[in-house]
Structures are given as C-alpha cells and as structure tokens.
Amino acid sequence: MTPAFLTSAFLTAPFNAAPFTTAPFRHTEPLPPRSASGRTAEVYRQLAEDFGVENASTFVVLSSSPGLMAAAWALMRESLLAGEGSRTGKELAAFGVSRANRCPFCVDAHTLLLHATGDHALAERLARGEAPEREVQARMVAWGEATRVPGSPDLTPLPYFVRHTAAYVGTALAFHFINRIVSALLTENLLPGNVQRFRPVRSLVGRSVAKTVRRRLVPGTSLALLDGDAGPGPTWAAGTTVGPAYAALRAAAMAGSSLLTEADQILVRDTVAVWDGTHQPVVWDALPGRADRPGARLALLAALAPYRITDEDVAAWKKPPYTDHCLVELIAYGAFTAVDRIERALPLQAAVDASVSR
C-alpha cells in the first residue's frame, strides 16, 4: 500500500468510507454533502478549513437536522479547535472520554489527531493501550475517562490551568455527545477496512492534517451558524465562545424530546438522573421493550448504551411519519440527556479550589 494510494484513497476524505462502496452510516441515509446548501454547506466548508477534514461522517450523519449539526460543530470547534490550552492536552482528554464511552471510532480518530500534533510517540503509546509516559498527560487521559463517572476521585485536582476550564470541559462534553451519535449511527470503522490500525497509516493520515491542526484559530467563527438565542450558557464557560455553543447544542438536542410522550420523557429523565456512569448490563431492567415503548427505549440506549442500538430497535419506532430527521433528533435527545447528567455532576468549583490550593 503506497503513500500515493493512501493519499488519493483515504486522505482526501479522512474519517469517511467514501473511497469505497461501503458507507459508514447505520439506520439513516444522509444526503451527499455535495448537495448541501445554506447553513449545512457552510458547516462543511468550515470543517474542511478549520478541522482539515472534508465531509466528516460524524457531522454528515447529523445533516438532516441543520441546527443540530451546526451546534455540534460549534461546540467542538470553539472548545477543541479554537479554545484555550494545548491541542495535545485536549486531544488526550477527548481520547479518555472516548475510551470511557467504548467508542472505537473516536478513540482511533484522536490517536490520528495526536499524530497530527506532532507527538508521534505519544500517539503510538496510546494505540498500543499504554499510558502516556508524562504524568501530566496520563492525568489528562484519566480526567477525560473520569468525566463519565459522577463523583470520580480522578476529577480533582484539574490536570489543566483553571483559566482553560471552558475549553477542556467543552471538549469533554462535546465528545460525550459525539461518541453517542457515532456509536448509535455510524459503523466502528474509522477508515475502510480499519486500516487506521496500521502504524504507517496512522502516521500518514495524521501528517496529512498536521498543518490545519497546528494552526491557531480565531474563536467565534462558528457562532454565526447558530439559531437565535438559546438561553444562557453554563457558568464554567462564561465570557467564552464555548458558552453560547454549548447552550445552542443543549437547545437543539433537547428539542428532540417532543418526539416522545410526556410519560416517556419522564422515564428517560428519571433513569438518566440516577445513572452512576457504569455501562449497562445485557439484562437491563429499566430498559423498556420494543413493543410497548420503542421511542423511550431508543432514547435510553442513546444515552447509556448507544453501541447496543440494533436494526430491530430502530424499526420498532421508525415508522411513518417518522423519518431519518426524526431518528437523528431522537438519538441526539437521548445522547444529550447523558451529557446533561455528566455536566451537572462535574465538581468544577471543588476542582478549582483543589487546583488553586496545590
């Protein structure tokens, strides 16, 4: 497999299966990005320019809901890409989040992006399942993993500067959402044939986007894509562009609750509210059956076990008048209920106090 072949077949559309006939999408059939217009087309343009990835499937899969797609992009851009702090550090946090959520697609993506930052040895240690050699980097991965578990002792003290809280917390929450979307609606293959499992491919793909990854972005460019006033942002992101991006994603994702009855919304909220961050067992008593409450079942799976959503789960709910657009919005609603549970449980003030007192 020559570098020229890799460049033409994979690097022109990394994180896609477009070079081959197999598509990365499960349960939906998004329209081709070339047919996009308006806000959706602008998201694709910004993805190519600021992320270095044309038509990233993680966002293509949301394209049937332009407001949701734009808000998810804005939160990732304003925190991971344009936010304060080290890009390597934020990639490590996102890697930890993705590993905790058992999202191999995103774990592989962050390994490639660590290659793009130039830290090839670090990327390869993670690819082999080893911890970073540097304590601060190991703590960053551990912190990312710990964000999934309310009350985890690994959440304090902070592994980053307090002034960088908005960027790091925004990155972690962005990927708690993206992991769930990916696990529910994409296959596990980051590249066709899982070729990212080969070290030369990882290195070459990372190098292909290195120039973009290492470029310093101006915060706020994505905010023009967002719908109106989504309400106040969280206090941990006050005064930053991460705040309105998070508020916009919260508003766009929670709108999907309208696809459920009030009783089903209560079931989803109450179940997620007491979730302790563990992965659900195969026999999960709180999970309703497909026959009686298929919408609530899908939303709960999206929140707590998105990788277990099956064709049968989708078919039980996705009947006329429901469409791909509706399914994407229902999955996003379930995913964000988990993000909201995680965000509310973060001991940010205690972490700040512990970090300042060190």
mmCIF file of C-alpha atoms in Angstrom:
data_model
loop_
_atom_site.group_PDB
_atom_site.id
_atom_site.type_symbol
_atom_site.label_atom_id
_atom_site.label_comp_id
_atom_site.label_asym_id
_atom_site.label_seq_id
_atom_site.Cartn_x
_atom_site.Cartn_y
_atom_site.Cartn_z
ATOM 1 C CA MET A 1 0.000 0.000 0.000
ATOM 2 C CA THR A 2 1.866 3.052 -1.216
ATOM 3 C CA PRO A 3 1.738 6.568 0.252
ATOM 4 C CA ALA A 4 0.346 7.850 -3.057
ATOM 5 C CA PHE A 5 -2.528 5.374 -2.883
ATOM 6 C CA LEU A 6 -3.246 6.284 0.728
ATOM 7 C CA THR A 7 -3.290 9.952 -0.127
ATOM 8 C CA SER A 8 -5.707 9.568 -3.006
ATOM 9 C CA ALA A 9 -7.943 6.908 -1.469
ATOM 10 C CA PHE A 10 -8.127 7.931 2.166
ATOM 11 C CA LEU A 11 -6.641 11.316 2.927
ATOM 12 C CA THR A 12 -8.854 13.236 0.567
ATOM 13 C CA ALA A 13 -11.763 12.284 2.799
ATOM 14 C CA PRO A 14 -10.402 11.010 6.099
ATOM 15 C CA PHE A 15 -12.877 9.688 8.656
ATOM 16 C CA ASN A 16 -15.175 8.699 5.747
ATOM 17 C CA ALA A 17 -15.745 5.464 3.885
ATOM 18 C CA ALA A 18 -16.348 7.415 0.685
ATOM 19 C CA PRO A 19 -13.334 5.985 -1.218
ATOM 20 C CA PHE A 20 -15.008 2.577 -1.259
ATOM 21 C CA THR A 21 -18.568 1.414 -1.754
ATOM 22 C CA THR A 22 -19.302 0.659 1.886
ATOM 23 C CA ALA A 23 -20.873 3.569 3.741
ATOM 24 C CA PRO A 24 -20.206 4.346 7.407
ATOM 25 C CA PHE A 25 -23.849 5.127 8.206
ATOM 26 C CA ARG A 26 -26.215 2.940 10.210
ATOM 27 C CA HIS A 27 -30.003 3.398 10.340
ATOM 28 C CA THR A 28 -30.023 6.595 8.213
ATOM 29 C CA GLU A 29 -29.061 7.618 4.675
ATOM 30 C CA PRO A 30 -27.780 11.214 4.758
ATOM 31 C CA LEU A 31 -27.819 13.237 1.561
ATOM 32 C CA PRO A 32 -24.443 13.602 -0.176
ATOM 33 C CA PRO A 33 -22.565 16.681 1.108
ATOM 34 C CA ARG A 34 -22.227 17.979 -2.456
ATOM 35 C CA SER A 35 -25.994 18.576 -2.480
ATOM 36 C CA ALA A 36 -25.892 20.740 0.654
ATOM 37 C CA SER A 37 -26.808 24.406 0.650
ATOM 38 C CA GLY A 38 -27.148 27.240 3.132
ATOM 39 C CA ARG A 39 -26.063 26.588 6.688
ATOM 40 C CA THR A 40 -25.266 22.921 6.086
ATOM 41 C CA ALA A 41 -22.904 23.803 3.243
ATOM 42 C CA GLU A 42 -21.204 26.392 5.465
ATOM 43 C CA VAL A 43 -20.635 23.773 8.173
ATOM 44 C CA TYR A 44 -18.943 21.562 5.582
ATOM 45 C CA ARG A 45 -16.805 24.500 4.439
ATOM 46 C CA GLN A 46 -15.704 25.261 7.997
ATOM 47 C CA LEU A 47 -14.997 21.579 8.653
ATOM 48 C CA ALA A 48 -12.661 21.463 5.672
ATOM 49 C CA GLU A 49 -10.932 24.728 6.537
ATOM 50 C CA ASP A 50 -10.696 24.534 10.334
ATOM 51 C CA PHE A 51 -10.714 20.787 11.019
ATOM 52 C CA GLY A 52 -8.859 19.704 7.904
ATOM 53 C CA VAL A 53 -11.460 17.028 7.175
ATOM 54 C CA GLU A 54 -13.887 17.318 4.296
ATOM 55 C CA ASN A 55 -17.318 15.801 4.838
ATOM 56 C CA ALA A 56 -16.519 14.271 8.238
ATOM 57 C CA SER A 57 -19.072 11.489 8.726
ATOM 58 C CA THR A 58 -19.513 12.483 12.389
ATOM 59 C CA PHE A 59 -21.267 15.621 11.130
ATOM 60 C CA VAL A 60 -22.691 14.315 7.844
ATOM 61 C CA VAL A 61 -24.812 11.936 9.917
ATOM 62 C CA LEU A 62 -26.435 14.969 11.614
ATOM 63 C CA SER A 63 -27.068 16.854 8.377
ATOM 64 C CA SER A 64 -30.786 16.073 8.221
ATOM 65 C CA SER A 65 -31.090 18.448 11.197
ATOM 66 C CA PRO A 66 -29.050 21.543 10.212
ATOM 67 C CA GLY A 67 -29.473 23.319 13.552
ATOM 68 C CA LEU A 68 -28.249 20.278 15.460
ATOM 69 C CA MET A 69 -25.352 19.752 13.052
ATOM 70 C CA ALA A 70 -24.262 23.398 13.344
ATOM 71 C CA ALA A 71 -24.458 23.377 17.149
ATOM 72 C CA ALA A 72 -22.442 20.144 17.468
ATOM 73 C CA TRP A 73 -19.814 21.578 15.149
ATOM 74 C CA ALA A 74 -19.742 24.881 17.058
ATOM 75 C CA LEU A 75 -19.130 23.212 20.416
ATOM 76 C CA MET A 76 -16.308 21.094 19.036
ATOM 77 C CA ARG A 77 -14.746 23.990 17.138
ATOM 78 C CA GLU A 78 -14.913 26.539 19.942
ATOM 79 C CA SER A 79 -13.554 24.150 22.590
ATOM 80 C CA LEU A 80 -11.202 21.628 20.960
ATOM 81 C CA LEU A 81 -10.031 23.651 17.978
ATOM 82 C CA ALA A 82 -10.198 27.340 18.952
ATOM 83 C CA GLY A 83 -10.346 27.126 22.747
ATOM 84 C CA GLU A 84 -7.501 27.971 25.071
ATOM 85 C CA GLY A 85 -4.941 25.410 26.132
ATOM 86 C CA SER A 86 -2.837 22.785 24.441
ATOM 87 C CA ARG A 87 -4.369 20.943 21.476
ATOM 88 C CA THR A 88 -2.450 17.850 22.576
ATOM 89 C CA GLY A 89 -3.922 18.137 26.050
ATOM 90 C CA LYS A 90 -7.458 18.477 24.725
ATOM 91 C CA GLU A 91 -6.957 15.544 22.355
ATOM 92 C CA LEU A 92 -5.824 13.465 25.338
ATOM 93 C CA ALA A 93 -8.936 14.459 27.279
ATOM 94 C CA ALA A 94 -11.137 13.594 24.276
ATOM 95 C CA PHE A 95 -9.294 10.283 23.911
ATOM 96 C CA GLY A 96 -10.055 9.493 27.565
ATOM 97 C CA VAL A 97 -13.724 10.378 27.115
ATOM 98 C CA SER A 98 -13.970 8.203 24.006
ATOM 99 C CA ARG A 99 -12.247 5.264 25.678
ATOM 100 C CA ALA A 100 -14.564 5.522 28.688
ATOM 101 C CA ASN A 101 -17.559 5.528 26.343
ATOM 102 C CA ARG A 102 -16.247 2.499 24.390
ATOM 103 C CA CYS A 103 -16.273 4.354 21.086
ATOM 104 C CA PRO A 104 -13.504 2.767 18.969
ATOM 105 C CA PHE A 105 -14.211 5.086 16.028
ATOM 106 C CA CYS A 106 -13.440 8.168 18.144
ATOM 107 C CA VAL A 107 -10.548 6.527 20.004
ATOM 108 C CA ASP A 108 -8.886 5.865 16.650
ATOM 109 C CA ALA A 109 -9.687 9.384 15.425
ATOM 110 C CA HIS A 110 -8.000 11.019 18.408
ATOM 111 C CA THR A 111 -4.986 8.761 18.008
ATOM 112 C CA LEU A 112 -4.624 10.008 14.423
ATOM 113 C CA LEU A 113 -5.069 13.600 15.527
ATOM 114 C CA LEU A 114 -2.358 13.189 18.163
ATOM 115 C CA HIS A 115 -0.075 12.178 15.295
ATOM 116 C CA ALA A 116 -1.148 15.429 13.632
ATOM 117 C CA THR A 117 0.007 17.449 16.662
ATOM 118 C CA GLY A 118 3.493 16.018 16.094
ATOM 119 C CA ASP A 119 3.658 13.828 19.192
ATOM 120 C CA HIS A 120 4.007 10.530 17.328
ATOM 121 C CA ALA A 121 5.470 8.563 20.239
ATOM 122 C CA LEU A 122 2.573 9.560 22.484
ATOM 123 C CA ALA A 123 0.043 8.602 19.826
ATOM 124 C CA GLU A 124 1.628 5.181 19.403
ATOM 125 C CA ARG A 125 1.738 4.509 23.148
ATOM 126 C CA LEU A 126 -2.000 5.103 23.274
ATOM 127 C CA ALA A 127 -2.556 2.969 20.167
ATOM 128 C CA ARG A 128 -0.792 0.095 21.980
ATOM 129 C CA GLY A 129 -3.006 0.540 25.029
ATOM 130 C CA GLU A 130 -0.205 2.037 27.149
ATOM 131 C CA ALA A 131 -0.418 5.099 29.383
ATOM 132 C CA PRO A 132 1.470 8.271 28.463
ATOM 133 C CA GLU A 133 4.943 8.450 29.984
ATOM 134 C CA ARG A 134 4.493 12.004 31.256
ATOM 135 C CA GLU A 135 2.442 12.208 34.432
ATOM 136 C CA VAL A 136 0.522 15.321 33.364
ATOM 137 C CA GLN A 137 -0.528 13.627 30.126
ATOM 138 C CA ALA A 138 -1.558 10.445 31.925
ATOM 139 C CA ARG A 139 -3.639 12.560 34.301
ATOM 140 C CA MET A 140 -5.315 14.254 31.334
ATOM 141 C CA VAL A 141 -6.420 10.904 29.910
ATOM 142 C CA ALA A 142 -7.589 9.788 33.357
ATOM 143 C CA TRP A 143 -9.546 13.027 33.822
ATOM 144 C CA GLY A 144 -11.259 12.546 30.450
ATOM 145 C CA GLU A 145 -12.236 8.999 31.403
ATOM 146 C CA ALA A 146 -13.404 10.125 34.840
ATOM 147 C CA THR A 147 -15.846 12.705 33.459
ATOM 148 C CA ARG A 148 -18.182 9.804 32.666
ATOM 149 C CA VAL A 149 -18.462 8.827 36.334
ATOM 150 C CA PRO A 150 -20.188 11.260 38.729
ATOM 151 C CA GLY A 151 -18.096 11.737 41.839
ATOM 152 C CA SER A 152 -14.962 10.081 40.474
ATOM 153 C CA PRO A 153 -11.856 10.960 42.532
ATOM 154 C CA ASP A 154 -9.909 11.433 39.277
ATOM 155 C CA LEU A 155 -11.859 14.614 38.534
ATOM 156 C CA THR A 156 -9.812 16.599 41.050
ATOM 157 C CA PRO A 157 -7.426 18.324 41.035
ATOM 158 C CA LEU A 158 -7.667 19.663 37.499
ATOM 159 C CA PRO A 159 -4.946 18.494 35.079
ATOM 160 C CA TYR A 160 -5.124 21.828 33.215
ATOM 161 C CA PHE A 161 -4.898 25.519 34.128
ATOM 162 C CA VAL A 162 -8.099 26.862 35.688
ATOM 163 C CA ARG A 163 -8.302 29.601 33.041
ATOM 164 C CA HIS A 164 -8.618 26.867 30.399
ATOM 165 C CA THR A 165 -11.683 25.258 32.010
ATOM 166 C CA ALA A 166 -14.149 26.265 29.278
ATOM 167 C CA ALA A 167 -12.036 24.693 26.545
ATOM 168 C CA TYR A 168 -11.315 21.433 28.364
ATOM 169 C CA VAL A 169 -14.790 20.904 29.805
ATOM 170 C CA GLY A 170 -16.335 21.939 26.483
ATOM 171 C CA THR A 171 -14.134 19.411 24.670
ATOM 172 C CA ALA A 172 -15.069 16.621 27.079
ATOM 173 C CA LEU A 173 -18.797 17.327 26.814
ATOM 174 C CA ALA A 174 -18.626 17.724 23.034
ATOM 175 C CA PHE A 175 -17.226 14.220 22.761
ATOM 176 C CA HIS A 176 -19.617 12.712 25.259
ATOM 177 C CA PHE A 177 -22.245 13.831 22.749
ATOM 178 C CA ILE A 178 -20.332 12.919 19.586
ATOM 179 C CA ASN A 179 -19.348 9.476 20.938
ATOM 180 C CA ARG A 180 -23.005 8.635 21.435
ATOM 181 C CA ILE A 181 -24.008 9.864 17.979
ATOM 182 C CA VAL A 182 -21.164 7.885 16.411
ATOM 183 C CA SER A 183 -21.861 4.693 18.362
ATOM 184 C CA ALA A 184 -25.556 4.852 17.521
ATOM 185 C CA LEU A 185 -25.453 5.910 13.866
ATOM 186 C CA LEU A 186 -22.031 5.024 12.394
ATOM 187 C CA THR A 187 -20.050 1.826 12.000
ATOM 188 C CA GLU A 188 -16.914 1.320 14.075
ATOM 189 C CA ASN A 189 -14.593 1.629 11.062
ATOM 190 C CA LEU A 190 -12.864 4.989 11.027
ATOM 191 C CA LEU A 191 -11.294 4.184 7.649
ATOM 192 C CA PRO A 192 -12.290 1.473 5.172
ATOM 193 C CA GLY A 193 -11.064 -1.934 6.285
ATOM 194 C CA ASN A 194 -9.949 -0.433 9.619
ATOM 195 C CA VAL A 195 -6.611 0.418 8.001
ATOM 196 C CA GLN A 196 -6.023 3.005 10.734
ATOM 197 C CA ARG A 197 -4.920 0.013 12.833
ATOM 198 C CA PHE A 198 -1.634 0.042 10.884
ATOM 199 C CA ARG A 199 1.021 2.387 12.241
ATOM 200 C CA PRO A 200 2.150 3.762 8.822
ATOM 201 C CA VAL A 201 -1.447 4.671 8.026
ATOM 202 C CA ARG A 202 -1.931 6.397 11.381
ATOM 203 C CA SER A 203 1.205 8.424 10.894
ATOM 204 C CA LEU A 204 0.447 9.344 7.301
ATOM 205 C CA VAL A 205 -3.171 10.340 7.945
ATOM 206 C CA GLY A 206 -2.071 12.411 10.932
ATOM 207 C CA ARG A 207 0.569 14.189 8.886
ATOM 208 C CA SER A 208 -1.991 14.956 6.181
ATOM 209 C CA VAL A 209 -3.936 17.227 8.538
ATOM 210 C CA ALA A 210 -0.976 18.441 10.625
ATOM 211 C CA LYS A 211 -0.882 21.898 9.070
ATOM 212 C CA THR A 212 -4.523 22.536 9.934
ATOM 213 C CA VAL A 213 -4.309 21.011 13.407
ATOM 214 C CA ARG A 214 -1.349 23.176 14.364
ATOM 215 C CA ARG A 215 -2.919 26.392 13.072
ATOM 216 C CA ARG A 216 -4.267 28.787 15.689
ATOM 217 C CA LEU A 217 -7.940 29.534 15.020
ATOM 218 C CA VAL A 218 -9.852 32.710 15.819
ATOM 219 C CA PRO A 219 -12.637 31.900 18.312
ATOM 220 C CA GLY A 220 -16.246 32.584 17.398
ATOM 221 C CA THR A 221 -16.421 31.884 13.663
ATOM 222 C CA SER A 222 -18.968 29.089 14.101
ATOM 223 C CA LEU A 223 -21.365 31.126 16.240
ATOM 224 C CA ALA A 224 -22.924 32.825 13.208
ATOM 225 C CA LEU A 225 -24.307 29.411 12.215
ATOM 226 C CA LEU A 226 -26.367 29.009 15.379
ATOM 227 C CA ASP A 227 -30.093 29.517 15.798
ATOM 228 C CA GLY A 228 -31.238 32.629 17.710
ATOM 229 C CA ASP A 229 -30.971 32.957 21.457
ATOM 230 C CA ALA A 230 -30.563 29.523 23.017
ATOM 231 C CA GLY A 231 -30.537 30.919 26.529
ATOM 232 C CA PRO A 232 -27.629 31.414 28.915
ATOM 233 C CA GLY A 233 -24.521 29.300 28.663
ATOM 234 C CA PRO A 234 -23.083 27.449 31.659
ATOM 235 C CA THR A 235 -21.148 29.382 34.285
ATOM 236 C CA TRP A 236 -17.963 27.387 33.645
ATOM 237 C CA ALA A 237 -17.876 28.839 30.129
ATOM 238 C CA ALA A 238 -18.876 32.406 30.969
ATOM 239 C CA GLY A 239 -17.203 35.013 28.785
ATOM 240 C CA THR A 240 -16.044 32.496 26.155
ATOM 241 C CA THR A 241 -17.375 31.361 22.788
ATOM 242 C CA VAL A 242 -17.803 27.885 24.269
ATOM 243 C CA GLY A 243 -20.762 29.112 26.351
ATOM 244 C CA PRO A 244 -23.174 30.004 23.513
ATOM 245 C CA ALA A 245 -22.085 26.924 21.552
ATOM 246 C CA TYR A 246 -22.942 24.646 24.470
ATOM 247 C CA ALA A 247 -26.274 26.422 25.017
ATOM 248 C CA ALA A 248 -27.114 26.011 21.324
ATOM 249 C CA LEU A 249 -26.381 22.286 21.370
ATOM 250 C CA ARG A 250 -28.430 21.870 24.523
ATOM 251 C CA ALA A 251 -31.411 23.629 22.918
ATOM 252 C CA ALA A 252 -31.120 21.794 19.588
ATOM 253 C CA ALA A 253 -30.711 18.349 21.150
ATOM 254 C CA MET A 254 -33.371 18.724 23.808
ATOM 255 C CA ALA A 255 -35.909 19.710 21.136
ATOM 256 C CA GLY A 256 -35.971 16.024 20.232
ATOM 257 C CA SER A 257 -37.918 15.350 23.426
ATOM 258 C CA SER A 258 -41.054 16.397 21.508
ATOM 259 C CA LEU A 259 -40.886 13.045 19.698
ATOM 260 C CA LEU A 260 -41.758 11.262 22.954
ATOM 261 C CA THR A 261 -44.851 11.290 25.116
ATOM 262 C CA GLU A 262 -44.613 13.090 28.421
ATOM 263 C CA ALA A 263 -44.519 9.750 30.236
ATOM 264 C CA ASP A 264 -41.620 8.571 28.088
ATOM 265 C CA GLN A 265 -39.744 11.831 28.659
ATOM 266 C CA ILE A 266 -40.128 11.368 32.410
ATOM 267 C CA LEU A 267 -38.867 7.783 32.190
ATOM 268 C CA VAL A 268 -35.783 8.883 30.239
ATOM 269 C CA ARG A 269 -35.012 11.819 32.543
ATOM 270 C CA ASP A 270 -35.525 9.847 35.758
ATOM 271 C CA THR A 271 -33.455 6.877 34.579
ATOM 272 C CA VAL A 272 -30.522 9.006 33.418
ATOM 273 C CA ALA A 273 -30.690 11.215 36.527
ATOM 274 C CA VAL A 274 -29.651 8.300 38.753
ATOM 275 C CA TRP A 275 -27.113 6.809 36.323
ATOM 276 C CA ASP A 276 -23.742 6.239 38.011
ATOM 277 C CA GLY A 277 -21.566 6.189 34.885
ATOM 278 C CA THR A 278 -21.323 2.411 34.597
ATOM 279 C CA HIS A 279 -22.014 0.506 31.385
ATOM 280 C CA GLN A 280 -25.386 -1.196 31.429
ATOM 281 C CA PRO A 281 -25.632 -4.980 31.744
ATOM 282 C CA VAL A 282 -27.093 -7.062 28.937
ATOM 283 C CA VAL A 283 -30.238 -7.591 31.027
ATOM 284 C CA TRP A 284 -31.222 -4.067 31.941
ATOM 285 C CA ASP A 285 -34.446 -3.920 33.939
ATOM 286 C CA ALA A 286 -35.037 -0.185 33.424
ATOM 287 C CA LEU A 287 -34.933 -0.508 29.629
ATOM 288 C CA PRO A 288 -38.449 -0.721 28.161
ATOM 289 C CA GLY A 289 -39.306 -3.220 25.456
ATOM 290 C CA ARG A 290 -39.500 -2.517 21.735
ATOM 291 C CA ALA A 291 -43.178 -3.361 21.529
ATOM 292 C CA ASP A 292 -44.558 -1.056 24.203
ATOM 293 C CA ARG A 293 -42.244 1.989 24.401
ATOM 294 C CA PRO A 294 -39.847 1.920 21.417
ATOM 295 C CA GLY A 295 -39.115 5.667 21.496
ATOM 296 C CA ALA A 296 -38.138 5.680 25.150
ATOM 297 C CA ARG A 297 -36.039 2.580 24.522
ATOM 298 C CA LEU A 298 -34.089 4.298 21.725
ATOM 299 C CA ALA A 299 -33.533 7.447 23.772
ATOM 300 C CA LEU A 300 -32.293 5.487 26.800
ATOM 301 C CA LEU A 301 -29.981 3.385 24.666
ATOM 302 C CA ALA A 302 -28.601 6.545 23.028
ATOM 303 C CA ALA A 303 -27.887 7.954 26.481
ATOM 304 C CA LEU A 304 -26.397 4.947 28.230
ATOM 305 C CA ALA A 305 -25.568 2.214 25.677
ATOM 306 C CA PRO A 306 -25.645 3.647 22.134
ATOM 307 C CA TYR A 307 -23.451 0.861 20.750
ATOM 308 C CA ARG A 308 -26.289 -1.579 21.524
ATOM 309 C CA ILE A 309 -28.881 0.051 19.249
ATOM 310 C CA THR A 310 -29.958 -2.527 16.695
ATOM 311 C CA ASP A 311 -31.863 -2.513 13.418
ATOM 312 C CA GLU A 312 -34.780 -4.024 15.312
ATOM 313 C CA ASP A 313 -34.782 -1.198 17.875
ATOM 314 C CA VAL A 314 -34.905 1.392 15.099
ATOM 315 C CA ALA A 315 -37.529 -0.454 13.039
ATOM 316 C CA ALA A 316 -39.850 -0.730 16.050
ATOM 317 C CA TRP A 317 -40.054 3.083 16.284
ATOM 318 C CA LYS A 318 -39.164 4.499 12.866
ATOM 319 C CA LYS A 319 -42.488 4.149 11.106
ATOM 320 C CA PRO A 320 -44.410 6.816 9.177
ATOM 321 C CA PRO A 321 -44.492 9.726 9.796
ATOM 322 C CA TYR A 322 -41.038 9.354 11.368
ATOM 323 C CA THR A 323 -38.053 9.931 9.066
ATOM 324 C CA ASP A 324 -34.244 9.974 9.243
ATOM 325 C CA HIS A 325 -34.534 13.539 10.519
ATOM 326 C CA CYS A 326 -36.732 12.356 13.395
ATOM 327 C CA LEU A 327 -34.407 9.476 14.264
ATOM 328 C CA VAL A 328 -31.364 11.751 14.361
ATOM 329 C CA GLU A 329 -33.179 14.176 16.651
ATOM 330 C CA LEU A 330 -34.399 11.408 18.975
ATOM 331 C CA ILE A 331 -30.901 9.923 19.246
ATOM 332 C CA ALA A 332 -29.489 13.403 19.894
ATOM 333 C CA TYR A 333 -32.045 13.958 22.644
ATOM 334 C CA GLY A 334 -31.081 10.732 24.362
ATOM 335 C CA ALA A 335 -27.387 11.489 23.949
ATOM 336 C CA PHE A 336 -27.722 14.938 25.453
ATOM 337 C CA THR A 337 -29.626 13.727 28.497
ATOM 338 C CA ALA A 338 -26.425 11.845 29.374
ATOM 339 C CA VAL A 339 -24.288 14.902 28.594
ATOM 340 C CA ASP A 340 -26.517 16.987 30.866
ATOM 341 C CA ARG A 341 -26.189 14.427 33.674
ATOM 342 C CA ILE A 342 -22.399 14.455 33.262
ATOM 343 C CA GLU A 343 -22.165 18.254 33.116
ATOM 344 C CA ARG A 344 -24.293 18.754 36.221
ATOM 345 C CA ALA A 345 -22.208 16.253 38.203
ATOM 346 C CA LEU A 346 -18.810 17.776 37.417
ATOM 347 C CA PRO A 347 -17.333 19.134 40.679
ATOM 348 C CA LEU A 348 -15.881 22.163 38.928
ATOM 349 C CA GLN A 349 -15.738 24.513 41.904
ATOM 350 C CA ALA A 350 -14.193 21.825 44.108
ATOM 351 C CA ALA A 351 -11.729 21.046 41.341
ATOM 352 C CA VAL A 352 -10.796 24.723 41.022
ATOM 353 C CA ASP A 353 -10.305 25.005 44.796
ATOM 354 C CA ALA A 354 -8.171 21.853 44.873
ATOM 355 C CA SER A 355 -6.054 23.062 41.965
ATOM 356 C CA VAL A 356 -5.518 26.518 43.450
ATOM 357 C CA SER A 357 -4.532 25.081 46.829
ATOM 358 C CA ARG A 358 -1.818 22.828 45.420
#
